[in-house]
Short mmCIF file of C-alpha atoms and ligand atoms in Angstrom, two decimals:
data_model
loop_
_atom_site.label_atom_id
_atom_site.label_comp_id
_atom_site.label_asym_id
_atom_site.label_seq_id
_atom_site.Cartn_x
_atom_site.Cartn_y
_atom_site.Cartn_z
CA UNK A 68 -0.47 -1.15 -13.16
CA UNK A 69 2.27 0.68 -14.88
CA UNK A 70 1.85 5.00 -14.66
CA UNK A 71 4.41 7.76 -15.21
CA UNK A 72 2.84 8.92 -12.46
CA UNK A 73 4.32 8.28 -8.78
CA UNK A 74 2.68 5.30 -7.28
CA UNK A 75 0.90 5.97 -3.50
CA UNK A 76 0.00 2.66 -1.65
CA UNK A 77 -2.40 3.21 0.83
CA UNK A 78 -2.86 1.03 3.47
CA UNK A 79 -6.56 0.73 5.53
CA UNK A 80 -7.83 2.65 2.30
CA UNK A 81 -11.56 1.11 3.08
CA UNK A 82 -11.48 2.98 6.57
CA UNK A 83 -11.91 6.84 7.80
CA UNK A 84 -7.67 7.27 7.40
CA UNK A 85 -6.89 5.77 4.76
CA UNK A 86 -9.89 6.39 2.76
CA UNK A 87 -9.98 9.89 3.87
CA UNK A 88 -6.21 10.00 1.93
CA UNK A 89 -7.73 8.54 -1.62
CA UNK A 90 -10.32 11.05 -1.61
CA UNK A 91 -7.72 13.58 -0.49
CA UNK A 92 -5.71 12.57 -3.49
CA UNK A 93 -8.60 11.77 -5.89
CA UNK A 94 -10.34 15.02 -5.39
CA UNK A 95 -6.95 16.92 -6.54
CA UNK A 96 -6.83 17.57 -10.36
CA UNK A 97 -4.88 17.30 -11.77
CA UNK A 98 -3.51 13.83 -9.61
CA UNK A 99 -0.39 13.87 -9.28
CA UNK A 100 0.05 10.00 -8.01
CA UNK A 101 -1.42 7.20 -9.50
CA UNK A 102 -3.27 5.56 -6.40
CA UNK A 103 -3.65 2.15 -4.94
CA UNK A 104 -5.73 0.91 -2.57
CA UNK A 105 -4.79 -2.38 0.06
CA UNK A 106 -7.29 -4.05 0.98
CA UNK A 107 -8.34 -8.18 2.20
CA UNK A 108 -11.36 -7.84 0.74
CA UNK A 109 -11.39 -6.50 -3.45
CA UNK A 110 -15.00 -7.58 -3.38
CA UNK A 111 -16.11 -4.95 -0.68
CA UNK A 112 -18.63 -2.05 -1.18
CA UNK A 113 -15.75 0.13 -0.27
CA UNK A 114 -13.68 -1.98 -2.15
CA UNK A 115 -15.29 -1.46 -5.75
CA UNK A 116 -16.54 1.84 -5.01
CA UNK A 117 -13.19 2.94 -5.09
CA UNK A 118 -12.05 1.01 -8.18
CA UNK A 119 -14.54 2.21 -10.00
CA UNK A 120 -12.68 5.27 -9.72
CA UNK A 121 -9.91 4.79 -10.98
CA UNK A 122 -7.74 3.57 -7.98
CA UNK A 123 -5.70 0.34 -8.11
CA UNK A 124 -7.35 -2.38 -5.83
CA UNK A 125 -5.15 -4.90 -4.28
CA UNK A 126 -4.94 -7.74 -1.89
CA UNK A 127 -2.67 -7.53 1.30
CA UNK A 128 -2.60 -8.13 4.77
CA UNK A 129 -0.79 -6.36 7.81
CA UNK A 130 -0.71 -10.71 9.06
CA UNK A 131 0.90 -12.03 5.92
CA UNK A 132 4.29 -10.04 4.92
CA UNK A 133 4.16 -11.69 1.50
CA UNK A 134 0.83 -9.96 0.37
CA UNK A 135 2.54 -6.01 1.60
CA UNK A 136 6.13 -6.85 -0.40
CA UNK A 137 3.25 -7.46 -3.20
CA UNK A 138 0.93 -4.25 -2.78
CA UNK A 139 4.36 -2.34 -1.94
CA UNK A 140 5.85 -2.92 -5.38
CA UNK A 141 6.90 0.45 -7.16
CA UNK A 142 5.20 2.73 -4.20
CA UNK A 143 7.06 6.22 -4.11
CA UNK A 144 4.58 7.08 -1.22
CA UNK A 145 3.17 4.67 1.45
CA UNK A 146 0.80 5.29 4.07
CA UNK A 147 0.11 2.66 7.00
CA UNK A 148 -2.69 2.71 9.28
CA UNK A 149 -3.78 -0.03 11.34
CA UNK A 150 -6.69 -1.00 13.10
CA UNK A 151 -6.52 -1.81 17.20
CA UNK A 152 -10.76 -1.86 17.39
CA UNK A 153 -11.13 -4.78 14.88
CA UNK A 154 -8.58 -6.50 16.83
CA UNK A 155 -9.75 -6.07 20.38
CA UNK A 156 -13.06 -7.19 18.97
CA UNK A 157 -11.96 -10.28 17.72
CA UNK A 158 -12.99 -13.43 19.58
CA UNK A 159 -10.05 -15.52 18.47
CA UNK A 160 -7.61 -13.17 19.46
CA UNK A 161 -9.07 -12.37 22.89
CA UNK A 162 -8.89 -16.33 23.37
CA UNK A 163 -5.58 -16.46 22.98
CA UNK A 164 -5.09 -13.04 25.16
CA UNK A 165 -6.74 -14.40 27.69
CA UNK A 166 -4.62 -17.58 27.72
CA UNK A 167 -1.61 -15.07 28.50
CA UNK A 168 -3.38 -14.04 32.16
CA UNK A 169 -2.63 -10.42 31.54
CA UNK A 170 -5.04 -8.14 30.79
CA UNK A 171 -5.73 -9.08 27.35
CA UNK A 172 -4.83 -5.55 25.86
CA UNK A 173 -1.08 -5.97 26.16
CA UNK A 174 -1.69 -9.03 23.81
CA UNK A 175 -3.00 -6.96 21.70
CA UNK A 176 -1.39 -4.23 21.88
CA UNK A 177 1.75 -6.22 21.21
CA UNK A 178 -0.29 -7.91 18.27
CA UNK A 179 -0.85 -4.91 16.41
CA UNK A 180 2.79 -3.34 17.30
CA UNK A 181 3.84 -7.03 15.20
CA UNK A 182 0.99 -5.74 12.30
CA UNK A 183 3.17 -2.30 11.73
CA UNK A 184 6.53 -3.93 12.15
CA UNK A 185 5.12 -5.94 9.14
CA UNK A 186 4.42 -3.02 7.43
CA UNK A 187 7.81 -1.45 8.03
CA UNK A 188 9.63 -4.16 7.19
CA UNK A 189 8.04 -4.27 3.88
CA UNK A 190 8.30 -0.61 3.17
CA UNK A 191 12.00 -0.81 4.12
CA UNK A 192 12.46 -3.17 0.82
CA UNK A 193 10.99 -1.01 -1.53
CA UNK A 194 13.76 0.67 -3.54
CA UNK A 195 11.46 2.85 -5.48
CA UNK A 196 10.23 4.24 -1.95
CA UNK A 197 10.94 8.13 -1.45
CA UNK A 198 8.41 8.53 1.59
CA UNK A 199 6.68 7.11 4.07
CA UNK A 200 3.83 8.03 6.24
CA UNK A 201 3.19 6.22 9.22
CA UNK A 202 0.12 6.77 11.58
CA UNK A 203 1.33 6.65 14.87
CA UNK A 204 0.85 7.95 18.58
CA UNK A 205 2.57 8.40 21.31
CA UNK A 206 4.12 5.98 24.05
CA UNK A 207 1.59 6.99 26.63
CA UNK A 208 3.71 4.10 29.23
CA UNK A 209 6.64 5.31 28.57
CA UNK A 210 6.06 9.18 28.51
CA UNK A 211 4.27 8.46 31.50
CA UNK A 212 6.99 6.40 33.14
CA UNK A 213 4.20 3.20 33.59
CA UNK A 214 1.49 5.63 35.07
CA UNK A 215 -0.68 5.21 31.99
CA UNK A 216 0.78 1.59 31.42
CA UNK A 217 -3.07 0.72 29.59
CA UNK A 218 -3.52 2.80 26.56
CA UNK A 219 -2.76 -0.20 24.51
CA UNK A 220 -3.68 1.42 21.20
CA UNK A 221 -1.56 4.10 22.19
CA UNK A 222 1.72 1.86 22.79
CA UNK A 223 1.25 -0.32 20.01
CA UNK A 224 2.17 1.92 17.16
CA UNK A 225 4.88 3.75 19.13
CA UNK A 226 6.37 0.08 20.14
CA UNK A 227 6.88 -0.07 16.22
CA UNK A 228 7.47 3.30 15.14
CA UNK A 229 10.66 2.83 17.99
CA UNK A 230 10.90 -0.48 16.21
CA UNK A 231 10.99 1.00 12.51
CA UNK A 232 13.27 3.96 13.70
CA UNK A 233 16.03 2.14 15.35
CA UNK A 234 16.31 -1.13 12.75
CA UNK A 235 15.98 1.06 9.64
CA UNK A 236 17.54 4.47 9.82
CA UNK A 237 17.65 4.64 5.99
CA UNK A 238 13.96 3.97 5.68
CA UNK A 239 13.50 6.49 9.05
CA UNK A 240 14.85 9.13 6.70
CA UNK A 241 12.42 9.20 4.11
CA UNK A 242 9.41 8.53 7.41
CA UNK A 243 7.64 11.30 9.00
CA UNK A 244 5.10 10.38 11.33
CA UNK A 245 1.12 11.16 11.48
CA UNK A 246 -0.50 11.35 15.14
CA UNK A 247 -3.99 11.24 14.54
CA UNK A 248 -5.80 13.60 16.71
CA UNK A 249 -9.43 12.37 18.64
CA UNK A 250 -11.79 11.72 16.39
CA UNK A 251 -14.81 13.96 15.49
CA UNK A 252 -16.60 10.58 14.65
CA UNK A 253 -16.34 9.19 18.05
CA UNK A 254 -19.44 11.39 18.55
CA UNK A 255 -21.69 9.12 16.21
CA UNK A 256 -20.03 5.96 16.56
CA UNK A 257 -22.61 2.61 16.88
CA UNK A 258 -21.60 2.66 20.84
CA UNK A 259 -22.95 6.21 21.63
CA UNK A 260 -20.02 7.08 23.62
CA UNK A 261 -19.67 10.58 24.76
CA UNK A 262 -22.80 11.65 23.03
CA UNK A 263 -26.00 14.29 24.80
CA UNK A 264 -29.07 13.48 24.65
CA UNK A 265 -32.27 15.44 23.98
CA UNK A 266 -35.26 16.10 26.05
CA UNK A 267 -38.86 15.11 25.30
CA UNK A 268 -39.73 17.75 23.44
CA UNK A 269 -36.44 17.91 21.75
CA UNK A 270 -35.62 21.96 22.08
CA UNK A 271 -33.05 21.07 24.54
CA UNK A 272 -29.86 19.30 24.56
CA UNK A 273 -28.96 17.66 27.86
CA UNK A 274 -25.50 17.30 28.10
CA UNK A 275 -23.46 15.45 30.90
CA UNK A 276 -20.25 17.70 32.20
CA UNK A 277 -18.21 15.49 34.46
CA UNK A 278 -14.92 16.02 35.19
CA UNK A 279 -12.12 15.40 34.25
CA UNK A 280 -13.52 13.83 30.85
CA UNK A 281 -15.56 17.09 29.47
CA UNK A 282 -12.92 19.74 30.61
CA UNK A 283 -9.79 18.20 29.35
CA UNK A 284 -8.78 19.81 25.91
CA UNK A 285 -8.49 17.07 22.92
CA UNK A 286 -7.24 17.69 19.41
CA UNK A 287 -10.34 16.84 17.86
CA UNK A 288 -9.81 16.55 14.05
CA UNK A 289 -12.41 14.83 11.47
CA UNK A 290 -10.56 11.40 10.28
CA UNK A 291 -12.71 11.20 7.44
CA UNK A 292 -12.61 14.84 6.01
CA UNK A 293 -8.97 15.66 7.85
CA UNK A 294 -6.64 12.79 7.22
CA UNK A 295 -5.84 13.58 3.78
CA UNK A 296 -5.13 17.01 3.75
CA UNK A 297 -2.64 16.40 6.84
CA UNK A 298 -1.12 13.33 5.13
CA UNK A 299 -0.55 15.72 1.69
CA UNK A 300 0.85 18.20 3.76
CA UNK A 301 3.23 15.24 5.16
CA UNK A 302 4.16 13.76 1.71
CA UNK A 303 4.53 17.83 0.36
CA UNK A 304 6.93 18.73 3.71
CA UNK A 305 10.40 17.03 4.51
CA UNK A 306 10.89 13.96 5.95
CA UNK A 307 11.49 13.43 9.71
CA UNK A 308 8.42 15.19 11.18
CA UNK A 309 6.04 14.06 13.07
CA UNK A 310 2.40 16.01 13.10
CA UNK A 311 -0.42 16.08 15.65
CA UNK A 312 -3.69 16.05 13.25
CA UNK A 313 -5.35 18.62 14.92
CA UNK A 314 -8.36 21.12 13.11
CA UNK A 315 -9.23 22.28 16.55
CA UNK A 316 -8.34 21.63 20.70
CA UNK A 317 -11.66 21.91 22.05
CA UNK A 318 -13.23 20.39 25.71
CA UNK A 319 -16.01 18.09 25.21
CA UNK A 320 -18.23 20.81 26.87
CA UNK A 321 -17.21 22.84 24.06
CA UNK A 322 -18.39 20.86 21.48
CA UNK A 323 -22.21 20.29 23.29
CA UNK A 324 -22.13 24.14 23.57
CA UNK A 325 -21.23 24.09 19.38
CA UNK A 326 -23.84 21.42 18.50
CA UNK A 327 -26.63 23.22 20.57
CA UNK A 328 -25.73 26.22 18.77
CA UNK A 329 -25.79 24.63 15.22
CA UNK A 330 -28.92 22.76 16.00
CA UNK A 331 -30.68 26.08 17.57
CA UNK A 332 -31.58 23.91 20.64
CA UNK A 333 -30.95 25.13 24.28
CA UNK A 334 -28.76 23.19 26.62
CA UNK A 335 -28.32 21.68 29.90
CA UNK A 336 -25.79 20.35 32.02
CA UNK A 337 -25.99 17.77 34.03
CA UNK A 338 -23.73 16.88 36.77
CA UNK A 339 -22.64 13.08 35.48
CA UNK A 340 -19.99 11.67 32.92
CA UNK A 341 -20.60 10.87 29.10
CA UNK A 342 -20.10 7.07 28.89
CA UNK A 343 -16.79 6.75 27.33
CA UNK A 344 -17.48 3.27 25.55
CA UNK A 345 -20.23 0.36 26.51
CA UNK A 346 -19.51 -3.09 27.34
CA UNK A 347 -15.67 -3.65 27.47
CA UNK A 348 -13.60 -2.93 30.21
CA UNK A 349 -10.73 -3.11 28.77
CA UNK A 350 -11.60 -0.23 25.84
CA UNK A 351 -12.74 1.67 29.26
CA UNK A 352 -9.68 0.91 31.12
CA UNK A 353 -7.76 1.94 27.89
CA UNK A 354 -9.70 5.11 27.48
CA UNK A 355 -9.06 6.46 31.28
CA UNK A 356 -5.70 6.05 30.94
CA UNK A 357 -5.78 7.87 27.87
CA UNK A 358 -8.02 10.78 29.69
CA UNK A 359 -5.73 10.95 32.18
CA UNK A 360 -2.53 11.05 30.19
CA UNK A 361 -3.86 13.96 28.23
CA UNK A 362 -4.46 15.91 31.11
CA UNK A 363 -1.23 15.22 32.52
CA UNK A 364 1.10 15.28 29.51
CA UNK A 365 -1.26 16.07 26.71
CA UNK A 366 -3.26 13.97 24.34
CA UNK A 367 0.26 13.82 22.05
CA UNK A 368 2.81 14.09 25.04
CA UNK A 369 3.71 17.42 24.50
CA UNK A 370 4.18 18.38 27.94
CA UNK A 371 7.31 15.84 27.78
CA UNK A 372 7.86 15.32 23.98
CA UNK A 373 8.86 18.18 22.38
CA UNK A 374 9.15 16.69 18.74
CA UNK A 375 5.66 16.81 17.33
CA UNK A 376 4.74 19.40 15.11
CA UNK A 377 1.27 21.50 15.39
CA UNK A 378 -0.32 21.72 11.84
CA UNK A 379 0.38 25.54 11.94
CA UNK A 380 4.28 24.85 12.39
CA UNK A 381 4.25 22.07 9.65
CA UNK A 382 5.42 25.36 7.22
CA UNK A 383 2.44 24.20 4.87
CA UNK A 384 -0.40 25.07 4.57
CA UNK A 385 -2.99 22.82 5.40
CA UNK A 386 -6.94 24.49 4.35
CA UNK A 387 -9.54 22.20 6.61
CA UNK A 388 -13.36 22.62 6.96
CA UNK A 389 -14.07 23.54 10.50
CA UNK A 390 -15.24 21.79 13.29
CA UNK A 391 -18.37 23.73 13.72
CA UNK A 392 -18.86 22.38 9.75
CA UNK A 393 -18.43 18.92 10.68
CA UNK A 394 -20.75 19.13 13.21
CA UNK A 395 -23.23 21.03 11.70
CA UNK A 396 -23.30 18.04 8.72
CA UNK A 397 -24.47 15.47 11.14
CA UNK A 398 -28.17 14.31 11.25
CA UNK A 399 -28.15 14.65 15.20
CA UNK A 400 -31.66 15.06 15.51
CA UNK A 401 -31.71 11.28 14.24
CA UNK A 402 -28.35 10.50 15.98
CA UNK A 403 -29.19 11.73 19.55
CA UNK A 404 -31.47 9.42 21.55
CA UNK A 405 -34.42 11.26 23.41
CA UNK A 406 -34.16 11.15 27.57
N1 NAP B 537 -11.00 6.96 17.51
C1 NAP B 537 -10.05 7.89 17.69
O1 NAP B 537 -10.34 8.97 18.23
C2 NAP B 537 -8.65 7.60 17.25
C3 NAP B 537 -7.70 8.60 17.42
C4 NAP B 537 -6.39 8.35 16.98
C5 NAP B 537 -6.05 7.14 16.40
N2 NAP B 537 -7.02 6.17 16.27
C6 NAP B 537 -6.61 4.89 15.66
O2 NAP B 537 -7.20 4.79 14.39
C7 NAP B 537 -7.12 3.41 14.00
C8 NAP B 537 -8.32 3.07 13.16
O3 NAP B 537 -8.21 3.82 11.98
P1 NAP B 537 -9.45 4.02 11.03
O4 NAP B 537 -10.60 4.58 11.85
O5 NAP B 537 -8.97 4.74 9.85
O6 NAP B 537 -9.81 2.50 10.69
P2 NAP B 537 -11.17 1.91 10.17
O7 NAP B 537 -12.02 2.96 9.54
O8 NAP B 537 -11.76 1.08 11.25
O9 NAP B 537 -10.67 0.95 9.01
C9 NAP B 537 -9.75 -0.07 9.25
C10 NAP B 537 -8.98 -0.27 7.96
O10 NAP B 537 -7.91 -1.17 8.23
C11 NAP B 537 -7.93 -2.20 7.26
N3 NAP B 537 -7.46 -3.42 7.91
C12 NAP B 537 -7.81 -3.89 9.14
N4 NAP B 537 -7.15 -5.03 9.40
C13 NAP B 537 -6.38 -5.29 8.30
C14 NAP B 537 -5.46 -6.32 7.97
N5 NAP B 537 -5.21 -7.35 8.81
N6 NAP B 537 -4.85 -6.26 6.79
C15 NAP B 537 -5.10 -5.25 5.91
N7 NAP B 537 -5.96 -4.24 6.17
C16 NAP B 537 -6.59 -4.26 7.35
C17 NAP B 537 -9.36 -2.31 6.79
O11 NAP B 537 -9.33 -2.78 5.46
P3 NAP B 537 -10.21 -4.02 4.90
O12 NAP B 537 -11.26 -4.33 5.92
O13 NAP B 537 -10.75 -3.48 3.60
O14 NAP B 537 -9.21 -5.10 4.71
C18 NAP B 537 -9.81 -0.85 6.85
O15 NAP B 537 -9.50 -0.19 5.67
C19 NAP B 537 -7.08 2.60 15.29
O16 NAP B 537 -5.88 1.85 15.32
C20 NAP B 537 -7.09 3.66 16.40
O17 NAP B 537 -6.23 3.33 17.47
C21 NAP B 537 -8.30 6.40 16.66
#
C-alpha cells in the first residue's frame, strides 16, 4: 500500500497490545500514520474486523524471518510484541522442551527470546525505519543474580532486547523500550486467577488476602485500553527510553476493596491466597518467582535498575481512563463465580 503518510507496522495487532495500539492510532483524527496490521491469520475475526477499517492486513510470522522483512517494508514505526502464553501452551513445543530435561520454560523462554531476535533482525534492515518500539521486561535472573532464575516470560524478551542492543547499536538508537505493566485483564481471564468470589446471596464479595501475593504493589495498567496511549507517547518522545506502563500501583487487596465499592457490595477477607493460575506448574512456578521478584526488586527492577521511566517522567503527557473505570466496565456480577 503506498501513503504519504508514515507507515506503522504493528506486530501481535489481533491481541490486547498490539490491538490496543491500532485503536490507539485509529481513534486519532486526523491519523497521522497509515497503519498495518501483522498477522498469520488475514482470515481472522480480528483479522477482517480491522481491515475493514482501513488498516493494512498482512501475513508474517515471528518463526519465518522472510514473512517480517515482508510486513517490515517501508515501516517508519514498528511495534513488536510477542506472545509467551500461546507458546507454553503449545503441545509440540512442550514435546520438544521436555526432551531437553530442564524445566520446559527455559525452552521456551529461549524460544520466544529467538521469536524477538527475529523481529529485530528484521527491523534492523529497514532503511525507511525512524523508530522502534519493543515490548519488553526486565531480566528478573539476572537483576536477581539467579534468585528468580524462573520468570521465563520475563527473561525472554530481555535475553533479546540485550541481544538487539548490543548487535545493532544503530537500530538501538532509534529503540525505546515498552515494559508492560500487570495486566488489569488478568482479573477476567478464562483461568479465574486471582479473582473473589461472591456469596450466596451475592451482596458480598469474599475476597482471599494472603500474603505476600495481595499486599505486594503491581503496576496494574489495562493492555487493552492502555497500550496505545503509552506506545504514542513512546513513538511522540525520543528514542532510548524505556517506560514502565503503569495507570496505577495498586495491592491486589486494593483492587477487591475498588470492585466492592463499584459494585456497591460489602466485602470479606478471608485468610487464604487467590489462585495465581490453574493447572500448570510451570506458569505457577513462573508466577512466584515473579511475586517474589517484585517484592524484592520491584515488578520492573527498579530497586536495582535505575533506567526505566515512570509514565509521569516520560515528559509527555499520557491522558488514561482510570483503573476504578476499567473496573467498573466489567460485567463481574456474571464474571465472579458464587461460593
Ligand atoms: N498478563 C500480564 O499481566 C502481562 C504483563 C506484561 C507482559 N505480558 C506479556 O504480554 C504478552 C502477550 O501480549 P498480548 O496479551 O498483547 O497478546 P495476545 O492478546 O495473546 O495476542 C497475541 C498476539 O501475538 C500474535 N502472534 C502470536 N504468535 C505469533 C507468531 N508466531 N507470528 C506472528 N504473530 C503472532 C497473535 O497474532 P495472530 O494470532 O493474529 O497471528 C496475536 O495478535 C506475553 O508475552 C506476556 O508475557 C503479560
Amino acid at each position: 500500500m503506498s501513503s504519504a503518510k508514515p507507515l506503522l507496522v504493528v506486530l501481535g495487532a489481533t491481541g490486547n497490545q498490539g490491538g490496543s495500539v491500532i485503536a490507539h492510532f485509529l481513534s486519532v483524527s486526523p491519523s497521522s500514520y497509515a497503519l498495518r496490521a501483522v498477522t498469520r491469520d488475514p482470515s481472522s475475526a480480528k483479522a477482517t474486523s480491522l481491515a475493514s477499517q482501513g488498516v493494512e492486513v498482512v501475513v508474517g510470522d515471528f518463526d519465518d524471518p522472510k514473512s517480517l522483512d515482508k510486513a517490515f517494508d517501508g515501516a517508519s514505526i514498528i511495534f513488536a510484541a510477542t506472545d509467551f502464553v500461546q507458546l507454553m501452551l503449545s503441545a509440540s513445543l512442550r514435546e520438544r522442551a521436555a526432551a531437553t530435561g530442564e524445566p520446559p520454560g527455559f525452552y521456551i523462554r529461549d524460544y520466544e527470546a529467538q521469536q524477538n531476535k527475529n523481529i529485530i533482525d528484521a527491523a534492523a534492515k529497514v532503511t525507511t525505519l525512524d523508530r522502534f518500539i519493543f515490548s519488553g521486561l526486565p531480566n528478573v535472573n539476572k537483576l536477581s543474580e539467579g534468585k528468580y532464575a524462573h520468570v521465563y516470560y520475563c527473561d525472554s524478551k530481555a535475553l533479546a532486547e540485550e541481544y538487539g542492543k548490543a548487535k545493532y547499536p544503530q537500530l538501538w538508537e532509534k529503540t525505546s523500550v515498552f515494559y508492560a505493566g500487570f495486566f488489569l485483564e488478568n482479573l477476567i481471564g478464562e483461568d479465574g486467577a486471582f479473582r473473589p468470589t461472591l456469596n450466596k446471596s451475592k451482596d458480598t464479595l469474599i475476597a482471599q488476602k494472603g500474603e505476600p501475593l495481595t499486599t505486594v504493589l503491581f503496576p496494574w495498567y489495562s493492555a487493552v485500553q492502555d497500550t496505545g496511549p503509552f506506545v504514542a507517547a513512546l513513538i511522540h518522545a525520543a528514542p532510548g527510553q524505556k517506560l514502565l506502563g503503569v495507570n496505577q500501583w495498586l495491592s491486589l487487596q486494593d483492587i477487591y476493596k475498588i470492585m466492592a465499592h463499584t459494585m456497591g457490595k460489602a466485602i470479606r477477607f478471608v485468610d487464604s491466597t487467590p489462585t495465581i493460575s490453574i493447572g500448570d506448574p510451570e506458569f505457577q512456578r513462573a508466577h512466584k518467582g515473579l511475586i517474589g521478584f517484585s517484592v524484592e526488586f520491584g515488578y520492573d527492577g527498579s530497586k536495582v535498575d535505575k533506567t526505566v521511566l515512570r509514565p509521569e517522567e516520560l515528559n509527555k503527557s499520557i491522558r488514561l481512563p482510570s483503573v476504578e473505570d476499567w473496573i467498573k466496565q466489567q460485567d463481574w456480577d456474571n464474571i465472579l463465580q458464587c461460593e
